[in-house]
Amino acid sequence: MHADVEMSRQPRPDWIWHIAVIGFVAAWYVIYRQLIPFSEWVTALFPVDRHSHTGDAIAFFFYDVPKVMMLLTLIVFAMGVVRSWFSPEKTRALLSGKREGVGNVLSASLGVVTPFCSCSAVPLFIGFVSAGVPLGVTFSFLIAAPMVNEVALVLLFGLVGWQVAATYLAFGLGIAIVAGFIIGKLRLEGWLQDWVRDIHSGADAPVGVDDERLTMAGRYRLGIAAVREIFGKVWIWIILGIGMGALIHGYVPEDLMVRIMGADAWWSVPVAVAMGIPMYTNAAGVIPIVEALLGKGAALGTVLAFMMSVIALSLPEMVILKQVLTLRLIAVFIGVVAGGILAVGFLFNLIF
Amino acid sequence: MKTVKVYGPGCKRCDATEAMVKAAAAKIGIEVAVEKITDAKSIAMAGVMSTPGISVDGKLVHAGGLPDATRLEGWLRA
């Protein structure tokens, strides 16, 4: 991080950055095409039969790890650049005074592209509410931001297929919009903590910093910073998750999985959601396991419900939100979001 | 003597920001009193929506991510 800051004293002109980015994408594409031969080559180095369980697991691991790392690099970089146009301050300005309905849709979409880390959830919440963003619209944002997670999107896209990734995106946004709308309709402003309600009623709404214009070079640099930050957080989870996935892929018998997590076991969806809430791991660790479970005959709705529950309903986040919301309001929040996830789970098991 | 407040719940980037403020002040040779604000309520009341944030003598100059070193010196000089 410090290196970035040092560099910024003599900013390179934008055109050098454009060429570097184009060169990077081209090199990325060439390498990406070589991943299957690469994994076969590595697997052949091991003294095991390629068609044994162990051989399968090894090939799976050495194909998926580089593939996911490469996809993540590209997408997180792109997201980092895109996010440089959407500061929380701008988002707040866009949302303030928006009516419910349209506001919920806009808010959920902005939740996906606005940069903010979970430790900023409380200040962000207050920033929104105090600027006159309706409570339900604020919730749509707060639900969409973790629910539609770019790491999850990349992993689903790379490991399970674009159809599932697209459905996850659509349903994640859907839940955020509907849940925010319901919370708005319930008129729960009274269930905020007292001091938040006082700001909400208006007197001294805090003002933020005016955001400044960035050069393209500055935006690219933000993209690189995003890649570094995400990688620092998730690389170990990816390796562990794909390792677990490889074991499941190689060794777990199919009929067992079908019985426990198959579409016929109706109770599997609520159980998956309930199990997901206390689990605090991230998308990077969960999705490779999801992939392997799907391959073994687990139902798509059940595993998606599990994944969404792990990502969107985490206990640590509830503890953070406790500072601004009363327990009652947190309970409603969990109830509405869990209900949405259940619906998605059942719906998917019905359709696919 | 300038009063600089660094707003953040205590994540790694917040500590890095505090260190940067001190380094910048030492470099340009001005005395600063750096205060860390970690309480979510105070962070929010200061108008900081994404952390870490920085205020100099009560004026919020930065929010969201590490500051740029050159601009940081500018804020301290102003």
Short mmCIF file of C-alpha atoms in Angstrom, two decimals:
data_model
loop_
_atom_site.label_atom_id
_atom_site.label_comp_id
_atom_site.label_asym_id
_atom_site.label_seq_id
_atom_site.Cartn_x
_atom_site.Cartn_y
_atom_site.Cartn_z
CA MET A 1 0.00 0.00 0.00
CA HIS A 2 2.76 2.39 0.84
CA ALA A 3 4.39 1.72 -2.50
CA ASP A 4 1.28 3.08 -4.23
CA VAL A 5 1.47 6.26 -2.34
CA GLU A 6 5.16 6.70 -3.10
CA MET A 7 4.50 6.19 -6.78
CA SER A 8 1.78 8.75 -6.91
CA ARG A 9 4.24 11.60 -6.57
CA GLN A 10 5.25 11.30 -10.18
CA PRO A 11 2.09 10.06 -11.85
CA ARG A 12 2.68 8.38 -15.18
CA PRO A 13 0.57 9.73 -18.04
CA ASP A 14 -2.72 7.98 -18.75
CA TRP A 15 -1.65 6.54 -22.12
CA ILE A 16 1.11 4.45 -20.57
CA TRP A 17 -1.49 2.99 -18.25
CA HIS A 18 -3.88 2.23 -21.12
CA ILE A 19 -1.14 0.32 -22.98
CA ALA A 20 -0.09 -1.53 -19.84
CA VAL A 21 -3.68 -2.59 -19.15
CA ILE A 22 -4.23 -3.79 -22.73
CA GLY A 23 -0.95 -5.73 -22.61
CA PHE A 24 -1.95 -7.26 -19.31
CA VAL A 25 -5.34 -8.40 -20.59
CA ALA A 26 -3.74 -9.94 -23.70
CA ALA A 27 -1.14 -11.82 -21.64
CA TRP A 28 -3.89 -12.90 -19.25
CA TYR A 29 -5.91 -14.40 -22.11
CA VAL A 30 -2.94 -16.32 -23.53
CA ILE A 31 -2.06 -17.82 -20.15
CA TYR A 32 -5.68 -18.60 -19.34
CA ARG A 33 -5.93 -20.75 -22.46
CA GLN A 34 -3.04 -22.90 -21.22
CA LEU A 35 -4.57 -23.91 -17.91
CA ILE A 36 -5.82 -27.38 -18.88
CA PRO A 37 -2.50 -28.52 -20.40
CA PHE A 38 -0.80 -27.01 -17.36
CA SER A 39 -2.90 -28.97 -14.86
CA GLU A 40 -2.43 -32.22 -16.83
CA TRP A 41 1.31 -31.60 -16.91
CA VAL A 42 1.48 -31.03 -13.14
CA THR A 43 -0.70 -34.07 -12.45
CA ALA A 44 1.60 -36.22 -14.56
CA LEU A 45 4.47 -35.27 -12.24
CA PHE A 46 2.76 -37.11 -9.36
CA PRO A 47 3.39 -40.85 -9.04
CA VAL A 48 -0.33 -41.70 -9.26
CA ASP A 49 -2.61 -43.07 -11.93
CA ARG A 50 -4.29 -40.14 -13.73
CA HIS A 51 -7.66 -41.93 -13.68
CA SER A 52 -7.61 -42.85 -10.00
CA HIS A 53 -9.49 -40.85 -7.32
CA THR A 54 -6.25 -39.22 -6.25
CA GLY A 55 -5.32 -38.36 -9.83
CA ASP A 56 -8.75 -36.76 -10.31
CA ALA A 57 -8.45 -34.75 -7.13
CA ILE A 58 -4.96 -33.49 -8.05
CA ALA A 59 -5.96 -32.46 -11.58
CA PHE A 60 -9.04 -30.70 -10.18
CA PHE A 61 -6.93 -28.77 -7.69
CA PHE A 62 -4.24 -27.64 -10.15
CA TYR A 63 -6.78 -26.57 -12.72
CA ASP A 64 -9.12 -24.70 -10.38
CA VAL A 65 -6.62 -22.81 -8.23
CA PRO A 66 -4.84 -20.93 -11.05
CA LYS A 67 -8.11 -20.46 -12.91
CA VAL A 68 -9.85 -18.85 -9.95
CA MET A 69 -6.82 -16.71 -9.11
CA MET A 70 -6.65 -15.42 -12.68
CA LEU A 71 -10.37 -14.69 -12.93
CA LEU A 72 -10.26 -12.93 -9.59
CA THR A 73 -7.34 -10.74 -10.65
CA LEU A 74 -9.12 -9.58 -13.77
CA ILE A 75 -12.59 -9.03 -12.28
CA VAL A 76 -11.45 -7.44 -9.02
CA PHE A 77 -9.23 -5.06 -10.98
CA ALA A 78 -12.14 -4.12 -13.25
CA MET A 79 -14.43 -3.68 -10.24
CA GLY A 80 -11.83 -1.53 -8.51
CA VAL A 81 -11.68 0.77 -11.53
CA VAL A 82 -15.48 0.91 -11.89
CA ARG A 83 -15.87 1.63 -8.19
CA SER A 84 -13.72 4.71 -8.46
CA TRP A 85 -16.75 6.40 -10.03
CA PHE A 86 -19.07 5.49 -7.15
CA SER A 87 -17.96 6.95 -3.84
CA PRO A 88 -20.30 6.52 -0.87
CA GLU A 89 -20.84 10.29 -0.94
CA LYS A 90 -22.05 10.21 -4.54
CA THR A 91 -24.23 7.20 -3.84
CA ARG A 92 -25.81 8.98 -0.93
CA ALA A 93 -26.52 12.02 -3.07
CA LEU A 94 -28.10 9.79 -5.71
CA LEU A 95 -30.32 8.06 -3.17
CA SER A 96 -31.38 10.86 -0.88
CA GLY A 97 -35.04 11.68 -1.13
CA LYS A 98 -35.68 8.74 -3.50
CA ARG A 99 -39.03 7.12 -3.07
CA GLU A 100 -39.44 3.51 -2.13
CA GLY A 101 -39.79 1.19 -5.08
CA VAL A 102 -37.52 2.90 -7.58
CA GLY A 103 -35.26 3.82 -4.67
CA ASN A 104 -34.93 0.18 -3.61
CA VAL A 105 -33.94 -0.94 -7.10
CA LEU A 106 -31.40 1.85 -7.51
CA SER A 107 -30.09 1.33 -4.01
CA ALA A 108 -29.55 -2.41 -4.43
CA SER A 109 -27.71 -1.86 -7.72
CA LEU A 110 -25.50 0.80 -6.19
CA GLY A 111 -24.81 -1.57 -3.30
CA VAL A 112 -22.98 -3.81 -5.74
CA VAL A 113 -20.68 -1.14 -7.16
CA THR A 114 -20.11 1.24 -4.24
CA PRO A 115 -16.85 0.54 -2.44
CA PHE A 116 -17.19 0.03 1.29
CA CYS A 117 -15.84 -2.45 3.78
CA SER A 118 -17.94 -4.05 6.48
CA CYS A 119 -16.21 -1.96 9.17
CA SER A 120 -17.82 1.09 7.55
CA ALA A 121 -21.34 -0.34 7.76
CA VAL A 122 -22.37 1.81 10.73
CA PRO A 123 -21.04 5.18 9.53
CA LEU A 124 -22.46 4.45 6.11
CA PHE A 125 -25.85 3.58 7.55
CA ILE A 126 -25.97 6.84 9.50
CA GLY A 127 -24.66 8.82 6.55
CA PHE A 128 -27.53 7.52 4.45
CA VAL A 129 -30.33 7.78 6.96
CA SER A 130 -29.30 11.27 8.07
CA ALA A 131 -29.26 12.51 4.48
CA GLY A 132 -32.89 11.53 4.10
CA VAL A 133 -32.46 8.18 2.39
CA PRO A 134 -35.52 6.18 3.54
CA LEU A 135 -34.83 3.30 5.94
CA GLY A 136 -36.02 0.62 3.51
CA VAL A 137 -33.88 2.02 0.70
CA THR A 138 -30.87 2.09 3.03
CA PHE A 139 -31.51 -1.57 3.85
CA SER A 140 -31.65 -2.52 0.19
CA PHE A 141 -28.13 -1.10 -0.07
CA LEU A 142 -26.88 -2.81 3.07
CA ILE A 143 -28.26 -6.17 1.97
CA ALA A 144 -27.09 -6.00 -1.65
CA ALA A 145 -23.54 -4.97 -0.79
CA PRO A 146 -22.50 -8.22 0.92
CA MET A 147 -25.06 -10.43 -0.80
CA VAL A 148 -23.89 -9.74 -4.33
CA ASN A 149 -20.23 -10.23 -3.75
CA GLU A 150 -17.77 -10.00 -6.62
CA VAL A 151 -15.61 -12.80 -5.29
CA ALA A 152 -18.69 -15.04 -5.15
CA LEU A 153 -19.67 -14.01 -8.67
CA VAL A 154 -16.22 -14.79 -10.04
CA LEU A 155 -16.06 -18.17 -8.35
CA LEU A 156 -19.53 -19.18 -9.48
CA PHE A 157 -18.77 -18.05 -12.99
CA GLY A 158 -15.44 -19.85 -13.11
CA LEU A 159 -16.37 -23.03 -11.28
CA VAL A 160 -20.07 -23.64 -11.78
CA GLY A 161 -20.94 -21.76 -14.97
CA TRP A 162 -22.25 -18.37 -16.08
CA GLN A 163 -25.91 -19.38 -15.85
CA VAL A 164 -25.66 -19.96 -12.12
CA ALA A 165 -23.58 -16.80 -11.68
CA ALA A 166 -26.19 -14.74 -13.52
CA THR A 167 -29.06 -16.26 -11.51
CA TYR A 168 -27.18 -15.60 -8.29
CA LEU A 169 -26.74 -11.95 -9.32
CA ALA A 170 -30.41 -11.60 -10.28
CA PHE A 171 -31.74 -13.27 -7.14
CA GLY A 172 -29.28 -11.50 -4.85
CA LEU A 173 -30.46 -8.15 -6.19
CA GLY A 174 -34.06 -9.37 -6.01
CA ILE A 175 -33.79 -10.26 -2.34
CA ALA A 176 -32.15 -6.92 -1.52
CA ILE A 177 -34.86 -4.99 -3.36
CA VAL A 178 -37.81 -6.92 -1.92
CA ALA A 179 -36.43 -7.16 1.63
CA GLY A 180 -35.65 -3.42 1.68
CA PHE A 181 -39.10 -2.68 0.32
CA ILE A 182 -40.78 -4.78 3.02
CA ILE A 183 -38.68 -3.24 5.79
CA GLY A 184 -39.61 0.20 4.44
CA LYS A 185 -43.30 -0.66 4.40
CA LEU A 186 -43.18 -1.88 7.99
CA ARG A 187 -42.31 1.68 9.10
CA LEU A 188 -39.74 0.65 11.66
CA GLU A 189 -37.95 3.99 12.03
CA GLY A 190 -38.89 3.88 15.73
CA TRP A 191 -36.79 0.74 16.14
CA LEU A 192 -33.51 2.48 15.44
CA GLN A 193 -31.29 3.22 18.44
CA ASP A 194 -32.34 6.50 20.04
CA TRP A 195 -29.35 8.54 18.99
CA VAL A 196 -29.70 7.44 15.37
CA ARG A 197 -33.36 8.41 15.40
CA ASP A 198 -32.38 11.87 16.63
CA ILE A 199 -30.11 12.41 13.65
CA HIS A 200 -32.79 10.90 11.43
CA SER A 201 -35.31 13.49 12.53
CA GLY A 202 -33.00 15.93 11.04
CA ALA A 203 -31.33 18.66 13.04
CA ASP A 204 -27.58 18.29 12.54
CA ALA A 205 -26.98 15.87 9.71
CA PRO A 206 -23.22 15.41 9.35
CA VAL A 207 -21.68 16.45 6.06
CA GLY A 208 -19.06 14.32 4.35
CA VAL A 209 -16.05 15.23 2.24
CA ASP A 210 -16.64 16.43 -1.30
CA ASP A 211 -15.19 13.81 -3.53
CA GLU A 212 -12.54 14.81 -5.96
CA ARG A 213 -11.93 14.07 -9.63
CA LEU A 214 -9.50 11.29 -10.39
CA THR A 215 -7.34 10.74 -13.46
CA MET A 216 -7.58 7.43 -15.31
CA ALA A 217 -4.14 6.58 -13.91
CA GLY A 218 -5.55 7.12 -10.43
CA ARG A 219 -8.50 4.83 -11.21
CA TYR A 220 -6.22 2.08 -12.53
CA ARG A 221 -4.15 2.40 -9.40
CA LEU A 222 -7.29 1.93 -7.30
CA GLY A 223 -7.96 -1.24 -9.31
CA ILE A 224 -4.51 -2.58 -8.44
CA ALA A 225 -5.02 -1.70 -4.79
CA ALA A 226 -8.32 -3.62 -4.84
CA VAL A 227 -6.61 -6.71 -6.28
CA ARG A 228 -3.94 -6.57 -3.61
CA GLU A 229 -6.43 -6.16 -0.82
CA ILE A 230 -8.81 -8.92 -1.94
CA PHE A 231 -5.94 -11.32 -2.58
CA GLY A 232 -4.44 -10.66 0.82
CA LYS A 233 -7.76 -11.67 2.32
CA VAL A 234 -8.90 -14.61 0.24
CA TRP A 235 -5.96 -16.54 -1.23
CA ILE A 236 -5.75 -18.93 1.69
CA TRP A 237 -9.52 -19.55 1.58
CA ILE A 238 -9.38 -20.30 -2.11
CA ILE A 239 -6.64 -22.87 -1.64
CA LEU A 240 -8.37 -24.46 1.35
CA GLY A 241 -11.79 -24.37 -0.32
CA ILE A 242 -10.55 -25.87 -3.56
CA GLY A 243 -8.57 -28.45 -1.59
CA MET A 244 -11.76 -29.48 0.21
CA GLY A 245 -13.61 -29.43 -3.08
CA ALA A 246 -10.94 -31.64 -4.66
CA LEU A 247 -11.30 -34.19 -1.85
CA ILE A 248 -15.09 -34.23 -2.19
CA HIS A 249 -14.69 -34.44 -5.95
CA GLY A 250 -12.33 -37.39 -5.70
CA TYR A 251 -13.74 -39.38 -2.81
CA VAL A 252 -17.30 -38.65 -1.62
CA PRO A 253 -19.80 -41.22 -2.94
CA GLU A 254 -22.62 -39.70 -4.98
CA ASP A 255 -25.62 -41.45 -3.49
CA LEU A 256 -24.74 -40.12 -0.05
CA MET A 257 -24.81 -36.52 -1.29
CA VAL A 258 -28.04 -37.01 -3.19
CA ARG A 259 -29.70 -38.31 -0.06
CA ILE A 260 -28.50 -35.47 2.20
CA MET A 261 -28.59 -32.47 -0.10
CA GLY A 262 -30.65 -33.65 -3.06
CA ALA A 263 -33.83 -31.96 -4.29
CA ASP A 264 -36.06 -34.60 -2.72
CA ALA A 265 -35.01 -33.76 0.81
CA TRP A 266 -37.28 -30.71 1.29
CA TRP A 267 -35.92 -29.91 4.74
CA SER A 268 -32.42 -29.50 3.35
CA VAL A 269 -33.06 -25.86 2.34
CA PRO A 270 -34.00 -24.51 5.80
CA VAL A 271 -31.25 -26.60 7.38
CA ALA A 272 -28.73 -25.16 4.91
CA VAL A 273 -29.83 -21.58 5.73
CA ALA A 274 -29.72 -22.18 9.48
CA MET A 275 -26.27 -23.72 9.21
CA GLY A 276 -25.04 -20.79 7.16
CA ILE A 277 -25.84 -18.02 9.68
CA PRO A 278 -23.25 -18.78 12.39
CA MET A 279 -20.64 -19.81 9.82
CA TYR A 280 -18.33 -16.97 9.16
CA THR A 281 -16.22 -17.88 6.27
CA ASN A 282 -16.22 -16.08 2.98
CA ALA A 283 -17.34 -16.79 -0.50
CA ALA A 284 -13.88 -17.88 -1.50
CA GLY A 285 -13.95 -20.80 0.90
CA VAL A 286 -17.55 -21.82 0.34
CA ILE A 287 -17.97 -21.85 -3.41
CA PRO A 288 -15.35 -24.49 -4.34
CA ILE A 289 -17.18 -26.75 -1.89
CA VAL A 290 -20.47 -25.77 -3.53
CA GLU A 291 -19.02 -26.74 -6.89
CA ALA A 292 -17.91 -30.15 -5.69
CA LEU A 293 -21.25 -30.79 -3.93
CA LEU A 294 -23.15 -29.93 -7.09
CA GLY A 295 -20.97 -32.35 -9.03
CA LYS A 296 -21.98 -35.04 -6.56
CA GLY A 297 -25.69 -34.50 -7.04
CA ALA A 298 -26.57 -31.93 -4.37
CA ALA A 299 -29.50 -29.73 -5.39
CA LEU A 300 -28.67 -26.29 -6.76
CA GLY A 301 -31.26 -24.48 -4.63
CA THR A 302 -29.98 -26.04 -1.44
CA VAL A 303 -26.34 -25.18 -2.01
CA LEU A 304 -27.17 -21.67 -3.25
CA ALA A 305 -29.28 -21.08 -0.13
CA PHE A 306 -26.40 -22.26 2.01
CA MET A 307 -23.94 -20.01 0.20
CA MET A 308 -26.15 -16.91 0.36
CA SER A 309 -26.82 -17.51 4.03
CA VAL A 310 -23.10 -17.76 4.79
CA ILE A 311 -22.34 -14.60 2.85
CA ALA A 312 -25.27 -12.34 3.71
CA LEU A 313 -26.23 -13.28 7.26
CA SER A 314 -23.07 -13.23 9.30
CA LEU A 315 -23.14 -12.85 13.06
CA PRO A 316 -20.17 -10.44 13.24
CA GLU A 317 -22.03 -8.06 10.94
CA MET A 318 -25.09 -8.21 13.19
CA VAL A 319 -22.89 -7.27 16.14
CA ILE A 320 -21.64 -4.24 14.20
CA LEU A 321 -25.18 -3.25 13.25
CA LYS A 322 -26.30 -3.52 16.87
CA GLN A 323 -24.79 -0.08 17.37
CA VAL A 324 -27.45 1.53 15.20
CA LEU A 325 -30.34 -0.93 15.17
CA THR A 326 -32.33 -2.31 18.07
CA LEU A 327 -32.43 -6.08 18.52
CA ARG A 328 -36.01 -6.12 17.27
CA LEU A 329 -35.01 -4.45 14.03
CA ILE A 330 -32.07 -6.82 13.59
CA ALA A 331 -34.46 -9.73 14.09
CA VAL A 332 -36.74 -8.36 11.37
CA PHE A 333 -33.72 -7.89 9.11
CA ILE A 334 -32.58 -11.49 9.61
CA GLY A 335 -36.12 -12.77 9.21
CA VAL A 336 -36.79 -10.95 5.96
CA VAL A 337 -33.44 -11.84 4.38
CA ALA A 338 -33.58 -15.47 5.54
CA GLY A 339 -37.12 -15.68 4.13
CA GLY A 340 -35.85 -14.43 0.78
CA ILE A 341 -33.02 -16.94 0.74
CA LEU A 342 -35.41 -19.79 1.63
CA ALA A 343 -37.66 -18.76 -1.24
CA VAL A 344 -34.72 -18.76 -3.65
CA GLY A 345 -33.66 -22.21 -2.42
CA PHE A 346 -37.08 -23.79 -2.85
CA LEU A 347 -37.66 -22.07 -6.18
CA PHE A 348 -34.37 -23.32 -7.59
CA ASN A 349 -34.94 -26.86 -6.45
CA LEU A 350 -38.33 -26.72 -8.12
CA ILE A 351 -37.03 -25.30 -11.42
CA PHE A 352 -33.76 -27.14 -11.94
CA MET B 1 0.04 22.84 16.78
CA LYS B 2 -2.55 21.17 14.62
CA THR B 3 -5.08 18.64 15.84
CA VAL B 4 -5.51 15.76 13.46
CA LYS B 5 -8.19 13.13 13.98
CA VAL B 6 -8.02 9.76 12.28
CA TYR B 7 -11.43 8.07 12.08
CA GLY B 8 -11.64 4.30 11.84
CA PRO B 9 -12.80 1.33 13.90
CA GLY B 10 -9.27 -0.02 14.19
CA CYS B 11 -8.61 -1.93 11.01
CA LYS B 12 -5.16 -2.27 9.46
CA ARG B 13 -5.71 0.59 7.05
CA CYS B 14 -6.67 2.89 9.91
CA ASP B 15 -3.37 2.20 11.69
CA ALA B 16 -1.50 2.75 8.43
CA THR B 17 -3.27 6.08 7.99
CA GLU B 18 -2.29 7.21 11.47
CA ALA B 19 1.33 6.29 10.75
CA MET B 20 1.19 8.22 7.49
CA VAL B 21 -0.09 11.33 9.22
CA LYS B 22 2.74 11.21 11.74
CA ALA B 23 5.33 10.57 9.05
CA ALA B 24 4.05 13.43 6.90
CA ALA B 25 4.06 15.84 9.85
CA ALA B 26 7.62 14.86 10.78
CA LYS B 27 8.73 15.26 7.18
CA ILE B 28 7.46 18.81 6.77
CA GLY B 29 8.38 19.69 10.33
CA ILE B 30 5.11 20.66 11.97
CA GLU B 31 3.80 19.58 15.30
CA VAL B 32 0.59 17.63 15.33
CA ALA B 33 -1.54 16.01 17.98
CA VAL B 34 -2.98 12.87 16.41
CA GLU B 35 -6.12 11.44 17.91
CA LYS B 36 -7.70 8.15 16.87
CA ILE B 37 -11.48 7.99 16.87
CA THR B 38 -12.67 4.39 16.92
CA ASP B 39 -16.22 4.69 18.21
CA ALA B 40 -18.71 4.15 15.40
CA LYS B 41 -21.07 6.83 16.63
CA SER B 42 -18.39 9.53 16.69
CA ILE B 43 -17.13 8.43 13.29
CA ALA B 44 -20.58 8.74 11.83
CA MET B 45 -21.30 12.06 13.56
CA ALA B 46 -18.16 13.51 12.00
CA GLY B 47 -19.63 12.80 8.59
CA VAL B 48 -17.26 10.00 7.72
CA MET B 49 -19.09 7.34 5.71
CA SER B 50 -16.18 5.17 4.69
CA THR B 51 -13.12 4.68 6.82
CA PRO B 52 -10.37 5.64 7.41
CA GLY B 53 -11.17 9.35 7.49
CA ILE B 54 -9.00 12.34 8.45
CA SER B 55 -9.87 15.73 9.84
CA VAL B 56 -7.44 18.59 10.42
CA ASP B 57 -8.39 21.17 13.03
CA GLY B 58 -11.99 20.06 12.90
CA LYS B 59 -12.32 20.10 9.12
CA LEU B 60 -12.91 16.76 7.42
CA VAL B 61 -10.43 16.45 4.55
CA HIS B 62 -10.50 12.79 3.59
CA ALA B 63 -12.63 9.65 3.82
CA GLY B 64 -12.33 6.14 2.42
CA GLY B 65 -8.98 4.41 2.01
CA LEU B 66 -5.41 5.49 2.50
CA PRO B 67 -4.71 9.14 1.75
CA ASP B 68 -2.31 10.26 -0.95
CA ALA B 69 0.99 11.28 0.69
CA THR B 70 1.39 14.52 -1.29
CA ARG B 71 -2.15 15.65 -0.59
CA LEU B 72 -1.79 14.69 3.05
CA GLU B 73 1.16 17.09 3.37
CA GLY B 74 -0.97 19.75 1.69
CA TRP B 75 -3.75 19.34 4.27
CA LEU B 76 -1.29 19.54 7.13
CA ARG B 77 0.33 22.69 5.71
CA ALA B 78 -2.96 24.48 5.04
#
